[in-house]
Amino acid sequence: EVQLVESGGGLVQPGGSLRLSCAASGFTFSSYIMNWVRQAPGKGLEWLSYISSSSKTIYSADSVKGRFTISRDNAKNSLYLQMNSLRDDDTAVYYCARFSGSGTSYRDLDYWGQGTLVIVSS
Amino acid sequence: QSVLTQPPSVSGTPGQRVTISCSGSSSNIGSDYVYWYQQVPGAAPKLLIYRSNQRPSGVPDRFSGSKSATSASLAIRGLRSEDEADYYCATWDDSLSAYVFGTGTRVTVL
């Protein structure tokens, strides 16, 4: 069974840093493109970042470029999101999610984690 | 501010057919498949439609997707109370090199 489990969320002050993790199991993690998506309270879904299976290709939303960094460790079946210079409007539930395959025909996010809550507040 | 526009809300009575529109541009919907996600309050989103009109196993055939030029639609026929949720369209935007979600539509069953 495919499972994605996020961790690392919590309360952090504005300007602070946090590192989120996503533990993957039930599939060959090293073969899949992974993403981070967030949802602010009462708001819609916002895609944040994409990392290819080999980490060679990374895309990020303009809203987090230069502040958030996606990475992965295929040996540990883990995905990460390093978040720096956090702002109040980064408060959200953060999800990791998998593209169903590689290639442009497989950009459906077929599995999602349960999410981890990040609260940025003084 | 999303590049994909959806109506904020849609409602219907049980058994009715409702549709949700998703409007984009040539750099996103016009050049890629459209995906639809359902999110029940308090839960993670769930894939509903992939490659514009395909249903994952386990998704009832009451749900159907279509795409034409720079717009897409999700139809729910035989509306049921358990269909009350938020629905998001999504696709890849070549100009932004980003995955983009629609603004989201709340479906209410009256």
Short mmCIF file of C-alpha atoms in Angstrom, two decimals, chain B:
data_model
loop_
_atom_site.label_atom_id
_atom_site.label_comp_id
_atom_site.label_asym_id
_atom_site.label_seq_id
_atom_site.Cartn_x
_atom_site.Cartn_y
_atom_site.Cartn_z
CA GLN B 1 -3.95 34.43 -7.70
CA SER B 2 -4.58 31.31 -9.74
CA VAL B 3 -4.34 31.19 -13.54
CA LEU B 4 -7.20 28.68 -13.61
CA THR B 5 -10.63 30.09 -12.83
CA GLN B 6 -13.49 28.11 -11.33
CA PRO B 7 -16.87 29.23 -9.98
CA PRO B 8 -16.70 29.59 -6.18
CA SER B 9 -19.76 27.44 -5.61
CA VAL B 10 -22.20 25.13 -7.28
CA SER B 11 -25.26 23.52 -5.73
CA GLY B 12 -27.89 20.98 -6.61
CA THR B 13 -30.46 18.63 -5.17
CA PRO B 14 -29.88 14.90 -4.83
CA GLY B 15 -30.05 13.18 -8.19
CA GLN B 16 -29.34 16.31 -10.19
CA ARG B 17 -26.48 16.86 -12.58
CA VAL B 18 -24.05 19.68 -11.86
CA THR B 19 -21.03 20.91 -13.77
CA ILE B 20 -17.94 22.80 -12.69
CA SER B 21 -16.01 24.83 -15.22
CA CYS B 22 -12.28 25.51 -15.26
CA SER B 23 -11.01 28.27 -17.51
CA GLY B 24 -7.36 28.68 -18.42
CA SER B 25 -5.18 29.66 -21.35
CA SER B 26 -3.07 28.27 -24.16
CA SER B 27 -0.06 27.84 -21.89
CA ASN B 28 -1.86 25.58 -19.44
CA ILE B 29 -5.14 23.85 -20.29
CA GLY B 30 -4.55 24.49 -23.97
CA SER B 31 -1.33 22.48 -23.94
CA ASP B 32 -1.73 19.79 -21.30
CA TYR B 33 -4.14 17.36 -19.71
CA VAL B 34 -6.45 18.55 -16.95
CA TYR B 35 -6.70 16.86 -13.58
CA TRP B 36 -9.50 17.12 -11.03
CA TYR B 37 -9.24 16.65 -7.28
CA GLN B 38 -11.91 16.28 -4.64
CA GLN B 39 -11.31 17.47 -1.09
CA VAL B 40 -13.68 16.70 1.71
CA PRO B 41 -13.24 19.17 4.62
CA GLY B 42 -10.49 18.08 6.96
CA ALA B 43 -9.03 15.53 4.56
CA ALA B 44 -6.28 15.47 1.98
CA PRO B 45 -7.26 15.97 -1.66
CA LYS B 46 -8.08 12.90 -3.70
CA LEU B 47 -7.52 12.39 -7.42
CA LEU B 48 -10.86 12.29 -9.24
CA ILE B 49 -10.04 12.64 -12.94
CA TYR B 50 -6.73 12.28 -14.77
CA ARG B 51 -5.76 12.95 -18.38
CA SER B 52 -8.80 15.22 -18.72
CA ASN B 53 -11.41 12.44 -18.82
CA GLN B 54 -10.09 9.29 -17.15
CA ARG B 55 -11.31 8.00 -13.80
CA PRO B 56 -9.00 6.20 -11.37
CA SER B 57 -10.29 2.87 -10.18
CA GLY B 58 -12.78 3.33 -7.38
CA VAL B 59 -14.13 6.66 -8.63
CA PRO B 60 -17.81 6.28 -9.54
CA ASP B 61 -18.76 6.79 -13.17
CA ARG B 62 -21.09 9.56 -12.00
CA PHE B 63 -18.01 11.75 -12.30
CA SER B 64 -16.82 12.71 -15.76
CA GLY B 65 -14.33 15.18 -17.17
CA SER B 66 -13.98 16.93 -20.49
CA LYS B 67 -11.69 19.47 -22.08
CA SER B 68 -12.04 21.80 -25.04
CA ALA B 69 -9.37 24.27 -26.12
CA THR B 70 -8.52 26.32 -23.01
CA SER B 71 -11.39 25.19 -20.81
CA ALA B 72 -12.35 22.06 -18.96
CA SER B 73 -15.37 20.79 -17.09
CA LEU B 74 -16.20 18.30 -14.39
CA ALA B 75 -19.71 16.88 -14.37
CA ILE B 76 -21.35 15.07 -11.50
CA ARG B 77 -24.54 13.27 -12.37
CA GLY B 78 -26.90 11.73 -9.86
CA LEU B 79 -25.64 14.10 -7.16
CA ARG B 80 -25.34 12.51 -3.72
CA SER B 81 -24.84 13.96 -0.26
CA GLU B 82 -21.35 12.46 -0.07
CA ASP B 83 -20.35 14.57 -3.09
CA GLU B 84 -20.35 17.68 -0.89
CA ALA B 85 -16.74 18.77 -1.10
CA ASP B 86 -14.34 21.21 -2.69
CA TYR B 87 -13.24 20.44 -6.24
CA TYR B 88 -10.06 21.69 -7.89
CA CYS B 89 -8.88 21.50 -11.47
CA ALA B 90 -5.15 21.46 -12.15
CA THR B 91 -2.65 21.26 -14.97
CA TRP B 92 0.91 22.14 -15.90
CA ASP B 93 1.60 25.67 -17.10
CA ASP B 94 4.40 25.80 -19.66
CA SER B 95 4.92 29.55 -19.34
CA LEU B 96 5.28 29.40 -15.57
CA SER B 97 7.00 25.98 -15.47
CA ALA B 98 4.65 25.28 -12.63
CA TYR B 99 1.77 23.06 -11.69
CA VAL B 100 -1.29 25.22 -11.23
CA PHE B 101 -4.51 24.59 -9.36
CA GLY B 102 -7.84 26.21 -10.04
CA THR B 103 -9.45 28.53 -7.53
CA GLY B 104 -11.66 25.71 -6.26
CA THR B 105 -15.42 25.11 -6.27
CA ARG B 106 -17.52 24.17 -3.26
CA VAL B 107 -20.29 21.76 -4.18
CA THR B 108 -23.32 21.85 -1.91
CA VAL B 109 -26.08 19.27 -1.96
CA LEU B 110 -29.33 21.00 -1.02
#
